[in-house]
mmCIF file of C-alpha atoms in Angstrom:
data_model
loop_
_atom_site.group_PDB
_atom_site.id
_atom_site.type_symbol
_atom_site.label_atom_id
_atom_site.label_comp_id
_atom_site.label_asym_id
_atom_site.label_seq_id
_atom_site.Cartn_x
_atom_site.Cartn_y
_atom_site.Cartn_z
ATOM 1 C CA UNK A 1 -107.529 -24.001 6.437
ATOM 2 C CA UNK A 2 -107.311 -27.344 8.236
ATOM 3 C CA UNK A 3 -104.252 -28.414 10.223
ATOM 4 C CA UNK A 4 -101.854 -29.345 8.239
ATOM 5 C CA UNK A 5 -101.935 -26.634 5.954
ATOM 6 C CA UNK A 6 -101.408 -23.999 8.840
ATOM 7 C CA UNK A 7 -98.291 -25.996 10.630
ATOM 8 C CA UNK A 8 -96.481 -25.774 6.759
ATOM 9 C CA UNK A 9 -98.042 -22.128 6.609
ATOM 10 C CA UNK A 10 -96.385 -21.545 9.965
ATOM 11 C CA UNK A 11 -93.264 -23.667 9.209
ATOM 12 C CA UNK A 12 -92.517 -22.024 5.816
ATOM 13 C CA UNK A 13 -93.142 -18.659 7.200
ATOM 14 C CA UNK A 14 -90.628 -19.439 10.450
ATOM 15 C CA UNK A 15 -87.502 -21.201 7.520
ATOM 16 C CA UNK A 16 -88.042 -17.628 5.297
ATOM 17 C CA UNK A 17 -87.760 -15.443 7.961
ATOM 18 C CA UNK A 18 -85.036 -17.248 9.745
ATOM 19 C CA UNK A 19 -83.047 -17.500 6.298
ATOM 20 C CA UNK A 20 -80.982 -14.220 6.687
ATOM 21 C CA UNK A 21 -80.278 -14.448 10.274
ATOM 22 C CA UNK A 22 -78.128 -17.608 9.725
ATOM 23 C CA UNK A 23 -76.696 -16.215 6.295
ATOM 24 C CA UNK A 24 -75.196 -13.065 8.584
ATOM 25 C CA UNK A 25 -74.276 -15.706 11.431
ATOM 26 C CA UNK A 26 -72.367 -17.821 9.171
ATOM 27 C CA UNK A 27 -70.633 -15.453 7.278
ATOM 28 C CA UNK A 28 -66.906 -14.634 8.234
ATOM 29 C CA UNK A 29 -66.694 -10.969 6.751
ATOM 30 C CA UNK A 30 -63.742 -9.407 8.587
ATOM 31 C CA UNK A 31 -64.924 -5.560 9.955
ATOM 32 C CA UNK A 32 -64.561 -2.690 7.812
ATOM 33 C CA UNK A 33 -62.503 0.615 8.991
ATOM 34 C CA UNK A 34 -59.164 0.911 11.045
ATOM 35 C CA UNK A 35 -58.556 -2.138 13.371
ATOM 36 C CA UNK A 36 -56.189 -1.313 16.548
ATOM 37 C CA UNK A 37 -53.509 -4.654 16.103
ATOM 38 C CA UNK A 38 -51.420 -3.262 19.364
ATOM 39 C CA UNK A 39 -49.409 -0.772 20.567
ATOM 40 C CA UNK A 40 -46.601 1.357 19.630
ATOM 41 C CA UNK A 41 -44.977 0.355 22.526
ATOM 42 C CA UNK A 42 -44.656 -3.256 21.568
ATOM 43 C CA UNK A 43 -43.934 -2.540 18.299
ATOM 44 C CA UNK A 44 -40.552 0.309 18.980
ATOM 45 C CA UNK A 45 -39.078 -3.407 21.177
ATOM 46 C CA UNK A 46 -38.083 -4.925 18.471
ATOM 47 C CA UNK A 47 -38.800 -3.076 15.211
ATOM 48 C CA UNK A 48 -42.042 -5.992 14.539
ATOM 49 C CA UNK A 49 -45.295 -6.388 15.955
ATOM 50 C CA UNK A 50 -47.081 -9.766 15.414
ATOM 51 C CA UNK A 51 -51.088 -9.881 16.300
ATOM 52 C CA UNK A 52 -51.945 -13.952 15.578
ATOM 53 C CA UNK A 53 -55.548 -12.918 16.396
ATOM 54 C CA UNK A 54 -56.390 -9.630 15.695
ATOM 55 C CA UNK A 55 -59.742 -8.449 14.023
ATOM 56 C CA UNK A 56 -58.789 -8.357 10.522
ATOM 57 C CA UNK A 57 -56.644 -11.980 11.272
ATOM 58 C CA UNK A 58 -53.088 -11.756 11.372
ATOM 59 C CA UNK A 59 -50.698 -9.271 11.043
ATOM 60 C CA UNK A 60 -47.727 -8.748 10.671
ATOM 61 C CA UNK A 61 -46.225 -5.321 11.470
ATOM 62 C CA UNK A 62 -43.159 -3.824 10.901
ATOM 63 C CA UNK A 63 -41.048 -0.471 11.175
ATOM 64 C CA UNK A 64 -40.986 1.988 14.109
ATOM 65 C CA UNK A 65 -43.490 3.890 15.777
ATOM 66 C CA UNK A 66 -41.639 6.950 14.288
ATOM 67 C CA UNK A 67 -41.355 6.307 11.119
ATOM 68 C CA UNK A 68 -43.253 6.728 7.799
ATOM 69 C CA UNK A 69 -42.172 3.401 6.292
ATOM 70 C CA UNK A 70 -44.261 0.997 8.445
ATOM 71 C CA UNK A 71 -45.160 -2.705 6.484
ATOM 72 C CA UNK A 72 -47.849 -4.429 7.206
ATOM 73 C CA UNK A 73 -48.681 -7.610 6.240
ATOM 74 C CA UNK A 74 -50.662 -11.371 6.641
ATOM 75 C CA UNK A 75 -47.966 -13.091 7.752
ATOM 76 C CA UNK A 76 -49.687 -16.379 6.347
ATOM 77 C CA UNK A 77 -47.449 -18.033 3.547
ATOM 78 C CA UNK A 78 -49.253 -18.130 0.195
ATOM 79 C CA UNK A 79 -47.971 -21.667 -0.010
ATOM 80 C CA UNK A 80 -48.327 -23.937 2.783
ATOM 81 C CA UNK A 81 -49.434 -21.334 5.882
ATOM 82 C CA UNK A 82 -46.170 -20.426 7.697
ATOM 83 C CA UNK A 83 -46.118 -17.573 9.608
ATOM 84 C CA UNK A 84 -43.474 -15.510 7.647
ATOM 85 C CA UNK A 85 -40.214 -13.453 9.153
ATOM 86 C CA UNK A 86 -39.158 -10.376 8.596
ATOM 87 C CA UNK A 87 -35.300 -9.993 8.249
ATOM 88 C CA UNK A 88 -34.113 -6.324 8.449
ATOM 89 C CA UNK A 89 -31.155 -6.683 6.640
ATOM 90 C CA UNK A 90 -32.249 -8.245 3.774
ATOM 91 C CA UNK A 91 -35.784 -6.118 4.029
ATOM 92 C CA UNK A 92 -37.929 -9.329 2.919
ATOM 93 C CA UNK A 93 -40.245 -11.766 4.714
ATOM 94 C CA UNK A 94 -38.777 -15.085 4.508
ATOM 95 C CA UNK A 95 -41.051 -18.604 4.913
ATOM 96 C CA UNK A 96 -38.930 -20.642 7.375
ATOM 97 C CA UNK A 97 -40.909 -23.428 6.005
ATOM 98 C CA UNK A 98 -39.857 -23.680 2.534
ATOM 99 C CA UNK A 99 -37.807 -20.495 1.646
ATOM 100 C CA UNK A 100 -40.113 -18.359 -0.110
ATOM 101 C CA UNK A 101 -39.248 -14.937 -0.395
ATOM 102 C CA UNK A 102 -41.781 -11.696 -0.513
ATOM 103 C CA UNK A 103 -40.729 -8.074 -0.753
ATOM 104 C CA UNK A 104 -41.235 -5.369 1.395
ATOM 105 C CA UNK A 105 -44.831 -5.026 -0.823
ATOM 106 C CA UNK A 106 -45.933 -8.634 -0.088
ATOM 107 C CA UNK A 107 -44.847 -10.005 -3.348
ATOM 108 C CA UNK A 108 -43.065 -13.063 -4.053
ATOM 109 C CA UNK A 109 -39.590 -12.862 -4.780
ATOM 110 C CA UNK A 110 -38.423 -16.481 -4.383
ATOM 111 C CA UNK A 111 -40.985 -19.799 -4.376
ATOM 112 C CA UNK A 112 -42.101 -22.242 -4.262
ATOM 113 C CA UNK A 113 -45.260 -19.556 -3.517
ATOM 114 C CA UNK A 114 -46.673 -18.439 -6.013
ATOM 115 C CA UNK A 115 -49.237 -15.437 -4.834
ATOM 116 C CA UNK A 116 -47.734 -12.711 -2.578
ATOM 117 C CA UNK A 117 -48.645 -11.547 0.979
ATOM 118 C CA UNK A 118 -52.293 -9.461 1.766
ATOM 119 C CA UNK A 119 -51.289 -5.967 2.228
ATOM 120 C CA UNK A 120 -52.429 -3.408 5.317
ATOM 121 C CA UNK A 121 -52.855 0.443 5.249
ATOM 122 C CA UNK A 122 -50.768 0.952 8.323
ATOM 123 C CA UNK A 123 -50.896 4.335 10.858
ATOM 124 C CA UNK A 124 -50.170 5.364 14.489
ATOM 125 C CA UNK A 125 -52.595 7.104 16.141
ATOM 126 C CA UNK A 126 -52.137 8.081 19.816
ATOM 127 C CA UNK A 127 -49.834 4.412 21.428
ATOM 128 C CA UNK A 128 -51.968 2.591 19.277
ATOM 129 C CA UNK A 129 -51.183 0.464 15.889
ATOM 130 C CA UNK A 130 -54.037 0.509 13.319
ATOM 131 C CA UNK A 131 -54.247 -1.521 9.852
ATOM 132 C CA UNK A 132 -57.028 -1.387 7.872
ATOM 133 C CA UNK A 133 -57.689 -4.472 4.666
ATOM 134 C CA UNK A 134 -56.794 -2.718 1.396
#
Protein backbone atom coordinates (compact mmCIF):
# COMPACT_ATOMS: atom_id res chain seq x y z
CA UNK A 1 0.00 0.00 0.00
CA UNK A 2 1.88 3.18 -0.88
CA UNK A 3 1.07 6.55 0.68
CA UNK A 4 -1.63 7.81 -0.64
CA UNK A 5 -3.71 4.94 -0.47
CA UNK A 6 -3.20 4.61 3.42
CA UNK A 7 -3.90 8.58 4.25
CA UNK A 8 -7.60 7.91 2.21
CA UNK A 9 -7.60 4.40 4.06
CA UNK A 10 -7.05 6.35 7.26
CA UNK A 11 -9.21 9.37 6.22
CA UNK A 12 -12.25 7.28 5.15
CA UNK A 13 -11.97 5.14 8.15
CA UNK A 14 -11.72 8.51 10.62
CA UNK A 15 -15.27 10.38 8.31
CA UNK A 16 -17.23 6.67 8.96
CA UNK A 17 -16.53 6.42 12.33
CA UNK A 18 -16.99 10.02 13.17
CA UNK A 19 -20.44 9.96 11.17
CA UNK A 20 -22.74 9.07 14.18
CA UNK A 21 -21.09 11.12 16.74
CA UNK A 22 -22.10 14.36 14.89
CA UNK A 23 -25.61 12.83 13.82
CA UNK A 24 -26.32 12.48 17.92
CA UNK A 25 -24.56 16.02 18.43
CA UNK A 26 -26.70 17.69 16.01
CA UNK A 27 -29.82 16.30 16.74
CA UNK A 28 -32.31 18.34 19.01
CA UNK A 29 -34.42 15.32 20.44
CA UNK A 30 -36.03 16.74 23.59
CA UNK A 31 -35.48 13.93 26.74
CA UNK A 32 -37.86 11.28 27.23
CA UNK A 33 -39.70 10.70 30.82
CA UNK A 34 -41.09 13.31 33.40
CA UNK A 35 -39.28 16.74 33.19
CA UNK A 36 -39.44 18.88 36.62
CA UNK A 37 -40.73 22.60 34.88
CA UNK A 38 -40.80 24.21 38.67
CA UNK A 39 -42.34 24.17 41.72
CA UNK A 40 -45.64 23.98 43.26
CA UNK A 41 -44.86 26.82 45.09
CA UNK A 42 -44.59 29.12 42.14
CA UNK A 43 -47.27 27.71 40.53
CA UNK A 44 -50.26 28.02 43.85
CA UNK A 45 -48.98 32.37 43.36
CA UNK A 46 -50.87 32.91 40.76
CA UNK A 47 -52.79 29.86 39.49
CA UNK A 48 -49.88 29.68 36.18
CA UNK A 49 -46.48 28.61 35.98
CA UNK A 50 -44.45 29.67 32.87
CA UNK A 51 -40.88 27.74 32.27
CA UNK A 52 -39.46 29.75 28.85
CA UNK A 53 -36.57 27.23 29.07
CA UNK A 54 -37.32 24.17 30.50
CA UNK A 55 -36.13 20.68 29.16
CA UNK A 56 -38.93 19.74 27.05
CA UNK A 57 -39.03 23.83 25.80
CA UNK A 58 -41.72 25.83 27.03
CA UNK A 59 -44.45 25.39 29.12
CA UNK A 60 -47.06 26.63 30.05
CA UNK A 61 -48.73 25.48 33.29
CA UNK A 62 -51.82 26.03 34.75
CA UNK A 63 -54.24 25.07 37.75
CA UNK A 64 -53.30 24.60 41.43
CA UNK A 65 -50.99 22.49 43.13
CA UNK A 66 -54.17 20.85 44.63
CA UNK A 67 -56.06 20.17 42.08
CA UNK A 68 -56.70 17.39 39.50
CA UNK A 69 -57.41 19.72 36.57
CA UNK A 70 -53.86 21.03 35.89
CA UNK A 71 -53.24 22.25 31.84
CA UNK A 72 -50.28 22.15 30.44
CA UNK A 73 -49.28 23.46 27.44
CA UNK A 74 -46.44 25.06 24.68
CA UNK A 75 -47.30 28.30 25.09
CA UNK A 76 -45.86 28.99 21.46
CA UNK A 77 -48.70 30.31 19.06
CA UNK A 78 -49.28 27.93 16.14
CA UNK A 79 -49.32 31.06 14.04
CA UNK A 80 -46.74 33.57 14.39
CA UNK A 81 -44.85 32.38 17.95
CA UNK A 82 -46.51 34.43 20.75
CA UNK A 83 -46.28 33.27 23.97
CA UNK A 84 -50.03 32.60 24.71
CA UNK A 85 -52.21 33.73 28.04
CA UNK A 86 -54.25 31.99 29.98
CA UNK A 87 -57.47 33.87 31.09
CA UNK A 88 -59.33 32.12 33.98
CA UNK A 89 -62.51 33.38 33.33
CA UNK A 90 -62.91 32.64 29.99
CA UNK A 91 -60.73 29.17 30.56
CA UNK A 92 -58.82 29.67 27.06
CA UNK A 93 -55.30 30.72 26.05
CA UNK A 94 -55.54 33.81 24.14
CA UNK A 95 -52.54 35.06 21.46
CA UNK A 96 -52.09 38.74 22.45
CA UNK A 97 -50.58 38.94 19.09
CA UNK A 98 -53.34 38.31 16.81
CA UNK A 99 -56.35 36.96 18.87
CA UNK A 100 -56.27 33.39 18.39
CA UNK A 101 -58.11 31.41 20.69
CA UNK A 102 -57.23 27.62 22.01
CA UNK A 103 -59.24 25.63 24.52
CA UNK A 104 -58.40 24.34 27.66
CA UNK A 105 -57.10 21.06 25.31
CA UNK A 106 -54.76 23.21 23.13
CA UNK A 107 -57.09 23.46 20.27
CA UNK A 108 -57.94 26.35 18.28
CA UNK A 109 -61.04 27.97 18.89
CA UNK A 110 -60.62 31.34 17.12
CA UNK A 111 -57.70 32.12 14.22
CA UNK A 112 -56.07 33.20 12.37
CA UNK A 113 -54.05 29.77 13.76
CA UNK A 114 -54.78 27.13 12.35
CA UNK A 115 -53.05 24.01 14.41
CA UNK A 116 -53.66 23.94 18.20
CA UNK A 117 -51.23 24.05 21.19
CA UNK A 118 -48.64 20.77 22.07
CA UNK A 119 -50.16 19.13 24.97
CA UNK A 120 -48.25 17.95 28.48
CA UNK A 121 -49.11 15.00 30.85
CA UNK A 122 -49.02 17.15 33.92
CA UNK A 123 -48.44 15.77 37.88
CA UNK A 124 -47.16 16.98 41.29
CA UNK A 125 -44.88 15.01 42.90
CA UNK A 126 -43.35 16.11 46.23
CA UNK A 127 -43.05 20.68 45.60
CA UNK A 128 -42.17 19.79 42.30
CA UNK A 129 -44.12 20.34 38.76
CA UNK A 130 -43.50 17.57 36.18
CA UNK A 131 -44.77 17.43 32.37
CA UNK A 132 -43.88 14.87 30.28
CA UNK A 133 -44.35 15.30 25.83
CA UNK A 134 -47.47 13.28 24.96
Amino acid sequence: MNRRDFITFVGLGWIASSLPVLIAACSSQKPKGWQTVGTTEDLDKTGQLLAKNSPVGPVLVVGKSKSNNLIAVDPTCTHAGCTVQWKDDAQKFFCPCHASKFGNDGKVQTGPATKPLATYSVKIEKNSVLVMTR
